[in-house]
Tab-separated table of C-alpha atoms and ligand atoms in Angstrom:
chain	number	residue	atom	x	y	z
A	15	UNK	CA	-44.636	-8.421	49.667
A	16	UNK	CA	-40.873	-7.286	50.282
A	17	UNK	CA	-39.248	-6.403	46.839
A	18	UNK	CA	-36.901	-8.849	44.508
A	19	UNK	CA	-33.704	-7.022	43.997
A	20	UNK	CA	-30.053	-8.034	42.140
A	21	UNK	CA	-26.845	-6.718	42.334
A	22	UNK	CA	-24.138	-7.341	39.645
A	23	UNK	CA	-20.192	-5.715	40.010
A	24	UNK	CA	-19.273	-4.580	36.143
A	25	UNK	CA	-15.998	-3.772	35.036
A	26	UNK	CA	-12.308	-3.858	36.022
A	27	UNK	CA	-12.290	-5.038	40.133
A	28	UNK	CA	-11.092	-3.146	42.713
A	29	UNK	CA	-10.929	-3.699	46.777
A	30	UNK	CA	-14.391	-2.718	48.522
A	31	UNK	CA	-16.420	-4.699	46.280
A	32	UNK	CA	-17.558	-7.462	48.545
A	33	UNK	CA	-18.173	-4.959	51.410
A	34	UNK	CA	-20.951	-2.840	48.829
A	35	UNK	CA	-22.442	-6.176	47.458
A	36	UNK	CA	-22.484	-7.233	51.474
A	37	UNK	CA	-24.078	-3.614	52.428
A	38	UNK	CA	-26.498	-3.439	49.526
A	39	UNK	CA	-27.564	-7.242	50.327
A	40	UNK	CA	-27.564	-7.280	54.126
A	41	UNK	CA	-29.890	-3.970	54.443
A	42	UNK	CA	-32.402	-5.121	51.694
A	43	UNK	CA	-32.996	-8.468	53.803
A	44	UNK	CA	-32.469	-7.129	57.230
A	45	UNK	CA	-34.204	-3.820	57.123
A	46	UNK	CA	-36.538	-3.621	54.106
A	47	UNK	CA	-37.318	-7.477	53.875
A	48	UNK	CA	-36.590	-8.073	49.905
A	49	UNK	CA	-34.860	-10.907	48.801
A	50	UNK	CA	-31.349	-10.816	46.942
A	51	UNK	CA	-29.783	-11.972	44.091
A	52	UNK	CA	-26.484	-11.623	42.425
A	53	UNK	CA	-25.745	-12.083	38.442
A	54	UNK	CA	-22.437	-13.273	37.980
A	55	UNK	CA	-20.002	-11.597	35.742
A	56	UNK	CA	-21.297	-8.603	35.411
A	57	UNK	CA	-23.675	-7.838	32.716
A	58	UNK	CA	-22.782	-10.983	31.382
A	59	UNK	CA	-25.219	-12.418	33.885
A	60	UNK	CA	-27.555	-10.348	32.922
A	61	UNK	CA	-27.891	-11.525	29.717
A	62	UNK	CA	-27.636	-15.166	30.323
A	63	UNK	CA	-29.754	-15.426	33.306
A	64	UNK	CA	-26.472	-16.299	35.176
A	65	UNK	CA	-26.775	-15.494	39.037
A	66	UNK	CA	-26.607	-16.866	42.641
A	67	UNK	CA	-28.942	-16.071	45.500
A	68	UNK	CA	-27.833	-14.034	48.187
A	69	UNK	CA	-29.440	-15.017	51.317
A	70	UNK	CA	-27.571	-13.309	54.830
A	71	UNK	CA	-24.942	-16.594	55.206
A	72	UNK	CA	-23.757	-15.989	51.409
A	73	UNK	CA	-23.457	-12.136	52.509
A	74	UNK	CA	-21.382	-13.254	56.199
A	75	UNK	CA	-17.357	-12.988	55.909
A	76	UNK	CA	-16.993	-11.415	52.931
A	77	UNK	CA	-16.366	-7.635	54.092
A	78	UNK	CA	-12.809	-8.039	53.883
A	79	UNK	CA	-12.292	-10.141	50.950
A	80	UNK	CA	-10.161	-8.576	47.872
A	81	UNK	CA	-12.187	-9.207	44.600
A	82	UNK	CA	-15.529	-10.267	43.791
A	83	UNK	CA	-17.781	-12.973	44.817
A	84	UNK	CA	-19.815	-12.512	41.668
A	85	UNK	CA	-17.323	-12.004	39.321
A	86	UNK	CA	-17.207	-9.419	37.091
A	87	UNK	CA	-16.631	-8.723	33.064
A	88	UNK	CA	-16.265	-5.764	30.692
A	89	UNK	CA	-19.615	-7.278	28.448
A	90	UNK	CA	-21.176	-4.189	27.404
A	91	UNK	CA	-24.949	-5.391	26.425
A	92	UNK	CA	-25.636	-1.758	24.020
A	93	UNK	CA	-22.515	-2.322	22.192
A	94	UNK	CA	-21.876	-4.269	18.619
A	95	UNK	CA	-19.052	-7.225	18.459
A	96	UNK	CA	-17.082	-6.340	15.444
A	97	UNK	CA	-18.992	-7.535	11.925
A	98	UNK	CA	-22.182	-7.748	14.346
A	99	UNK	CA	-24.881	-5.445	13.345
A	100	UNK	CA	-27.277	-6.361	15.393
A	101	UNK	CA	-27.758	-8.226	18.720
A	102	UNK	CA	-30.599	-8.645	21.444
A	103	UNK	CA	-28.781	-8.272	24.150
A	104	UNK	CA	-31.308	-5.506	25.670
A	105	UNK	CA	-34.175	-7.458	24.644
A	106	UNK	CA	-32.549	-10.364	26.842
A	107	UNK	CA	-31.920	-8.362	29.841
A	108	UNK	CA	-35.226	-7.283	29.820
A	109	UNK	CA	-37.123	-10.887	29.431
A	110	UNK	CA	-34.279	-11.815	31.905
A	111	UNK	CA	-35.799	-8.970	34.304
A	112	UNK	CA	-39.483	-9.752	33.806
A	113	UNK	CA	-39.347	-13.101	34.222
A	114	UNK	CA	-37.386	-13.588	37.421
A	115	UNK	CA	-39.281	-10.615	38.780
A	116	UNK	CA	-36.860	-8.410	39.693
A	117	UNK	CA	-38.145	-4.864	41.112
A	118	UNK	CA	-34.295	-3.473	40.508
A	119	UNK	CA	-30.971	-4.027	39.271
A	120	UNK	CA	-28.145	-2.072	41.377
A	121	UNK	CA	-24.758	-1.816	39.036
A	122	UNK	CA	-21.611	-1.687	40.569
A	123	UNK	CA	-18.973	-0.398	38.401
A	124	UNK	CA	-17.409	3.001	37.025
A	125	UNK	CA	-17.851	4.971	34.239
A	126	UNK	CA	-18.788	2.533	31.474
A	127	UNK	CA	-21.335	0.732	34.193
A	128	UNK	CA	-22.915	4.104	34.670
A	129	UNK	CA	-23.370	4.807	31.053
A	130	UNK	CA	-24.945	1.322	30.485
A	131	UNK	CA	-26.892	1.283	33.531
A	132	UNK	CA	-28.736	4.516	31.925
A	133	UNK	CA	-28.910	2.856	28.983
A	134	UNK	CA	-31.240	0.077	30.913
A	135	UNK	CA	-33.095	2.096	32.592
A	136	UNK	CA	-33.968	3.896	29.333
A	137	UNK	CA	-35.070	0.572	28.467
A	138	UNK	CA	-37.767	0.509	31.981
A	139	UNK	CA	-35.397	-1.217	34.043
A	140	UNK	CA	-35.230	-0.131	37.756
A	141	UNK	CA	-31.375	0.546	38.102
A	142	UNK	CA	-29.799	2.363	40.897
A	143	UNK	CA	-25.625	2.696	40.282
A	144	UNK	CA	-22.697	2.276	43.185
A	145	UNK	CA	-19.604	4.035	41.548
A	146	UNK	CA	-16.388	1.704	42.238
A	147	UNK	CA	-12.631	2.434	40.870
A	148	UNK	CA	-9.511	1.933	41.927
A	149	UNK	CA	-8.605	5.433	39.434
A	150	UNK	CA	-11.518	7.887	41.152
A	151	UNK	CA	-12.660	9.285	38.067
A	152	UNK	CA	-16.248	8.392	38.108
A	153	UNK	CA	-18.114	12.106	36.654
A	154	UNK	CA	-20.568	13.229	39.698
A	155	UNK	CA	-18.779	11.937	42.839
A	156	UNK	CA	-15.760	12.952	44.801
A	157	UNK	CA	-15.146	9.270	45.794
A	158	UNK	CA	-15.224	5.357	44.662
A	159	UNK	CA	-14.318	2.987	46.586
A	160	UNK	CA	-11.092	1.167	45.920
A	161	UNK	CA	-9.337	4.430	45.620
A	162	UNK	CA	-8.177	4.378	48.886
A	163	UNK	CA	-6.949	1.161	48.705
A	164	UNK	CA	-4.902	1.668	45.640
A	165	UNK	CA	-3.257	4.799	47.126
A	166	UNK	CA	-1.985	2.781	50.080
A	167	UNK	CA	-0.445	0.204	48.030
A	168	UNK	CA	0.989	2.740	45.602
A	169	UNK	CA	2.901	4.565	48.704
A	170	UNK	CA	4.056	1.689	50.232
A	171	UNK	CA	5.733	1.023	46.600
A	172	UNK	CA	7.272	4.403	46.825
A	173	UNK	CA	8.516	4.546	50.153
A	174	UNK	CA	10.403	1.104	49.459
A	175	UNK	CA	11.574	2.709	46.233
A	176	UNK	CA	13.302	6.102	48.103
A	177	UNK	CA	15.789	3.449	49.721
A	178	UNK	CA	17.126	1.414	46.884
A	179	UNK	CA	17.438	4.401	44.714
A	180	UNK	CA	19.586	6.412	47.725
A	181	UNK	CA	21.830	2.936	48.013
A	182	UNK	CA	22.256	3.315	43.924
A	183	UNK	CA	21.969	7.260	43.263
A	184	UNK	CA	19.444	6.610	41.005
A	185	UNK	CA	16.346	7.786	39.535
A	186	UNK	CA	13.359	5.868	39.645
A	187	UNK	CA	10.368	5.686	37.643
A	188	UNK	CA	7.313	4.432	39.200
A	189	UNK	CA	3.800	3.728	36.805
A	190	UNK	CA	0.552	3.421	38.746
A	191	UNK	CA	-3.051	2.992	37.059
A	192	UNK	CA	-5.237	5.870	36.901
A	193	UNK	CA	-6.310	5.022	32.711
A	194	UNK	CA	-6.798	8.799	32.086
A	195	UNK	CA	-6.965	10.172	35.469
A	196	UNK	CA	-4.112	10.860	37.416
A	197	UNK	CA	-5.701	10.688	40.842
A	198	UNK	CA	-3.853	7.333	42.007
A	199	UNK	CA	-0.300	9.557	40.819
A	200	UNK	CA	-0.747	12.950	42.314
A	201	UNK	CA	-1.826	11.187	46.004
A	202	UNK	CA	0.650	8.468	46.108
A	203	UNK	CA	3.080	10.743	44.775
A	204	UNK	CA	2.493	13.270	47.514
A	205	UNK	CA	1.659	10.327	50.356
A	206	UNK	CA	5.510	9.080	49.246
A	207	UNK	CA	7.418	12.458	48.369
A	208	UNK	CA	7.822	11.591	44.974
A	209	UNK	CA	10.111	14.436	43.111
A	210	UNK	CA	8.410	14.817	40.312
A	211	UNK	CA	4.734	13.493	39.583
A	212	UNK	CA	3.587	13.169	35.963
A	213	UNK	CA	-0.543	13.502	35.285
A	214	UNK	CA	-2.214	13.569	32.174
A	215	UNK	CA	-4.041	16.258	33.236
A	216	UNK	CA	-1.138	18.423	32.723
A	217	UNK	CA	1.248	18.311	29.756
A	218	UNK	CA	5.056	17.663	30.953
A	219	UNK	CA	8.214	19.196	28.876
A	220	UNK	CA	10.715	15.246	28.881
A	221	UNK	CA	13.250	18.133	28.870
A	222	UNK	CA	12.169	20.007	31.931
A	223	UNK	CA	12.272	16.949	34.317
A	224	UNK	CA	15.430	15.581	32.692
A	225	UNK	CA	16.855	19.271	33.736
A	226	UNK	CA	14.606	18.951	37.248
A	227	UNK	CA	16.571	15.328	37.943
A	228	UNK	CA	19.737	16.977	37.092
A	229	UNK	CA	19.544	19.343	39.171
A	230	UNK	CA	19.087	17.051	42.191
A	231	UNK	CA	21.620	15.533	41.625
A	232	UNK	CA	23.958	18.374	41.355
A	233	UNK	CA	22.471	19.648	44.562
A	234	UNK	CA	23.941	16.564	46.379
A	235	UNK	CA	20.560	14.893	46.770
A	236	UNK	CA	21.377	11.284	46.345
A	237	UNK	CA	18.221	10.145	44.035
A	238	UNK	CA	15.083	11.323	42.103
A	239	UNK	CA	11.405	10.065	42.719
A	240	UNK	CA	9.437	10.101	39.351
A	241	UNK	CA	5.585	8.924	39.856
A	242	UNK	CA	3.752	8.743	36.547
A	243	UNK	CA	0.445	8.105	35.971
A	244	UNK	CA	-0.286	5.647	32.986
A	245	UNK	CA	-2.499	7.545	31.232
A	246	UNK	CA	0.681	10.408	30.464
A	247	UNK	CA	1.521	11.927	27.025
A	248	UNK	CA	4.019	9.039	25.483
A	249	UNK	CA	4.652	6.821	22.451
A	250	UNK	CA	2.432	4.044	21.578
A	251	UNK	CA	4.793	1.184	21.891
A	252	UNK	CA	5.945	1.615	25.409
A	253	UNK	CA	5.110	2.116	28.698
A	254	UNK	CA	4.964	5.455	30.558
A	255	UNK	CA	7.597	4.540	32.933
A	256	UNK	CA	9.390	2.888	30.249
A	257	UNK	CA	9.406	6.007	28.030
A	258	UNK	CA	10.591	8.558	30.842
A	259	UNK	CA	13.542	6.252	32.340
A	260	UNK	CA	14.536	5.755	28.624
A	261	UNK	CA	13.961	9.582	28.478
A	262	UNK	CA	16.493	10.057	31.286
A	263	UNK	CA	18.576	7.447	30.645
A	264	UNK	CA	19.665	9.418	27.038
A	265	UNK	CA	19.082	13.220	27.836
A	266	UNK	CA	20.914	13.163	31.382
A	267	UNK	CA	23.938	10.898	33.152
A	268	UNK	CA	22.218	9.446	35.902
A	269	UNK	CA	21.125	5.795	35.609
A	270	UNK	CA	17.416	5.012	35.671
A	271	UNK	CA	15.195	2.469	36.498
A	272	UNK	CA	11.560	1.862	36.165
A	273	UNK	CA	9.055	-0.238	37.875
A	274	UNK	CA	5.258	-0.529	36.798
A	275	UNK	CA	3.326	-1.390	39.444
A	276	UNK	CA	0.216	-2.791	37.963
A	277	UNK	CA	-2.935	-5.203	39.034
A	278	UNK	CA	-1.105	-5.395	42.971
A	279	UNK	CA	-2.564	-2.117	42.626
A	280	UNK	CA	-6.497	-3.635	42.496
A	281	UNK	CA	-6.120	-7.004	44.329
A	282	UNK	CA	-6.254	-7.573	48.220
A	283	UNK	CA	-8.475	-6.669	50.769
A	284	UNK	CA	-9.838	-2.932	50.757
A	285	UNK	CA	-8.810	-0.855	53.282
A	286	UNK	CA	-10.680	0.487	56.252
A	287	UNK	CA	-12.084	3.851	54.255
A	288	UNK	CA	-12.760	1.484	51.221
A	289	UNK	CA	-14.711	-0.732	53.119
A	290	UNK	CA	-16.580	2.200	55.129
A	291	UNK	CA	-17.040	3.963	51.757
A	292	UNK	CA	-18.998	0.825	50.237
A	293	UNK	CA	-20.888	0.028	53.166
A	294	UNK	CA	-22.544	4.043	53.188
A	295	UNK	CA	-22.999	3.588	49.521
A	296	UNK	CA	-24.372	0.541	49.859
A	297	UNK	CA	-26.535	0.557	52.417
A	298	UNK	CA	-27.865	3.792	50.669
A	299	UNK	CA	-28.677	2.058	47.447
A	300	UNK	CA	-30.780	-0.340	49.754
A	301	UNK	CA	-32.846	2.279	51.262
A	302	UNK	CA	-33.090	4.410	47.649
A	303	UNK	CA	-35.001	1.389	46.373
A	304	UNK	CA	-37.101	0.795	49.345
A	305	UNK	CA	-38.297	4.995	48.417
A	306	UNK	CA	-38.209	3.457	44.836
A	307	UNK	CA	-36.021	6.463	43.581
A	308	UNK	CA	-34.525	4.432	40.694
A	309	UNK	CA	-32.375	5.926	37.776
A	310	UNK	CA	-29.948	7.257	39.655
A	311	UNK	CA	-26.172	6.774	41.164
A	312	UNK	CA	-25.196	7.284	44.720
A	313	UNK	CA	-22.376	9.678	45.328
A	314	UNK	CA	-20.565	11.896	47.891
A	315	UNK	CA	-20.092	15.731	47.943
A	316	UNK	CA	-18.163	17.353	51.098
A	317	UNK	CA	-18.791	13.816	52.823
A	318	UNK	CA	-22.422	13.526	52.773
A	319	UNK	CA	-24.118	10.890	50.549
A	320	UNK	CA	-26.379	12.116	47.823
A	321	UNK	CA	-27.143	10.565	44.513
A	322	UNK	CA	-26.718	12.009	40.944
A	323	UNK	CA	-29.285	10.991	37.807
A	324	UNK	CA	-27.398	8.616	35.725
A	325	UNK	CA	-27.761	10.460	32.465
A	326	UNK	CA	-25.732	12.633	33.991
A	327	UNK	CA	-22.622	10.695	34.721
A	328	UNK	CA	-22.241	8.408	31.577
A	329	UNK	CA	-19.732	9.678	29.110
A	330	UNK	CA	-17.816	12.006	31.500
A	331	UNK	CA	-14.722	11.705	33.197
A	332	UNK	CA	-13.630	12.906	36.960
A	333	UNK	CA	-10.472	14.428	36.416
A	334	UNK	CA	-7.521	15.980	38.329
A	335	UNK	CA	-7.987	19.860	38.117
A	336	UNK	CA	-3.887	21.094	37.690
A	337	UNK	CA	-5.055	23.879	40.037
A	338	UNK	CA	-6.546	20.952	42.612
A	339	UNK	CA	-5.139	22.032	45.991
A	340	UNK	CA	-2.859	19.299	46.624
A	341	UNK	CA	-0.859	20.499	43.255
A	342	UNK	CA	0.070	24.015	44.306
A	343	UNK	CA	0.748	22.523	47.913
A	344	UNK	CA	3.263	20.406	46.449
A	345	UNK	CA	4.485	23.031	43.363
A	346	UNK	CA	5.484	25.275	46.273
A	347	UNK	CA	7.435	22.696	48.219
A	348	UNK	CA	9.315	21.949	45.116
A	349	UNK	CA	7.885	18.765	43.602
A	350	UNK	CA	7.450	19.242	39.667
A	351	UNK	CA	5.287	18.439	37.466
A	352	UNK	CA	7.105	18.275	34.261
A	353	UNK	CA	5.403	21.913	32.791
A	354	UNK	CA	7.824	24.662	34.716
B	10	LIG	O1	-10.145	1.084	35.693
B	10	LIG	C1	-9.289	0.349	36.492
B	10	LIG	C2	-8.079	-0.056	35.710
B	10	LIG	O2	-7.301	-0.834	36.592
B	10	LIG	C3	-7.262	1.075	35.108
B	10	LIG	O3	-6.505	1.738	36.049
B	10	LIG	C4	-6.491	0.330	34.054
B	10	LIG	O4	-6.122	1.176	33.010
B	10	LIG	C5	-7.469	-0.685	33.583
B	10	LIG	O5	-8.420	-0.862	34.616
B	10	LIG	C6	-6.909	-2.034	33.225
B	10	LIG	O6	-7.951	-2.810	32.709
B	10	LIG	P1	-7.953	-4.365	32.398
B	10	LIG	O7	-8.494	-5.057	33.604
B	10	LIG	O8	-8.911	-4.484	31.255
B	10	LIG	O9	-6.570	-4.768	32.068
């Protein structure tokens, strides 16, 4: 008899989803004959028994879709609610598991997904992982989807930004997501020949781009670029790009403006390398649990799919390293990055 699987998407959203919950589903029924099912909301599902079936019409017209059709949340089942000390949330999930017979759970999500995707497969679930996220920083793979995607939208923001602040002679201050990464920064920044890109990967001197924007200016350039990532060095009660126009609105004379760019960044269909990204990692997942290799997340080194145990992702982040190739590309064209 063909296996019982369900896929759930966990955590913040990001483009691509729909095209790895479409991949995962369509090659379990078409090629490996097991029948699908989808908790909704994420792990919230899970534990409530909440979920959809997934037959091949559900899975039809929804590669290009922004979102999820299952709906996600940030429920983490291992995890205490304040003043709890104790819940049986595992103990649900795995009742939930036997009793609708499931033969594996595949988690979509990033880094907190991972970690509690080990945690249930500590418990004797059958879990494989799909690593999704708009910021790339999932530990143990050079991609997720929805990375792509963000970058895209991120540039276009730029571009539009290098025009207004010409017409004004201004500097502008653009915040993109990236939580403590600052992959979404450093590419859009490069894709849109930002200035000056802020990561929080590497530690930036307020005074030293202040100077940088300065100089620009007394150069005869007409405006200054400033991508930050949100994740930057900065004061608790304000935003990044809040902080640095504010920054060089006191410690220089040119006028400053900032724009934070926010959830645009994670809604809208993916793009075509999101939704080619999902579909090999989903369709992947499909045939690891048709070998019944469970445990483990599917990933991509120098472009070819592999998979990484999940104990070995949860808890770690994928970072920028400042000596990535793309920074000392752009240091020696002249873009800074706040610590020269
Ligand atoms: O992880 C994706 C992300 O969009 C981050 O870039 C951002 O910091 C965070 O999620 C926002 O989360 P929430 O959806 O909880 O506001």
């Amino acid at each position: 008899m063909g296996k019982k699987i369900a896929i759930l998407t966990a955590g913040g959203d990001c483009p691509g989803l729909n095209a790895a919950i479409r991949s995962v589903g369509k090659t379990a029924i078409v090629n490996h004959g097991m029948t699908v099912i989808g908790f909704t909301a994420g792990f919230s599902g899970l534990i409530h028994k909440e979920y959809v079936e997934l037959d091949e019409a559900k899975l039809s017209g929804i590669l290009t879709l922004g979102g999820t059709i299952l709906g996600t949340s940030r429920e983490k089942p291992f995890k205490l609610e304040k003043g709890e000390v104790f819940n049986d949330k595992p103990g649900l999930i795995k009742k939930n598991y036997e009793d609708l017979g499931l033969d594996c759970v595949v988690c979509i999500g990033g880094n907190g997904t991972m970690k509690t995707a080990h945690l249930l497969s500590q418990e004797g679930l059958n879990v494989i992982g799909i690593p999704k996220t708009i910021d790339n920083d999932v530990f143990g793979t050079e991609l997720t989807f929805g990375f792509d995607s963000a970058v895209s939208i991120a540039t276009e923001a730029v571009d539009r930004l290098h025009s207004t602040a010409n017409s004004h002679q201004r500097a502008m201050v653009i915040e993109v997501m990236g939580h403590h990464a600052g992959w979404i920064a450093l590419y859009a920044g490069i894709a849109g020949g930002g200035d000056i890109i802020l990561i929080p990967e590497i530690g930036y001197d307020i005074k030293k781009v202040c100077r940088e924007i300065e100089d620009r200016f007394s150069k005869g350039k007409n405006s200054a670029i400033v991508v930050v990532a949100e994740g930057i060095q900065k004061p608790e009660n304000i935003s990044a790009a809040g902080y640095i126009s504010e920054k060089i609105q006191q410690l220089t004379s040119i006028e400053a403006r900032e724009t934070r760019l926010g959830y645009v960044q994670r809604g809208g269909s993916p793009s075509a390398m999101d939704r080619i990204l999902a579909t090999r990692y989903g369709a992947y997942a499909a045939e690891l649990i048709a070998m019944e290799q469970y445990g483990r997340m599917v990933a991509v080194h120098g472009g070819v799919l592999g998979t990484i145990p999940l104990e070995e992702v949860g808890g770690q982040l994928s970072l920028v390293d400042p000596n990535h190739p793309l920074i000392i590309k752009a240091r020696n064209m002249g873009v800074l990055f706040g610590d020269e």
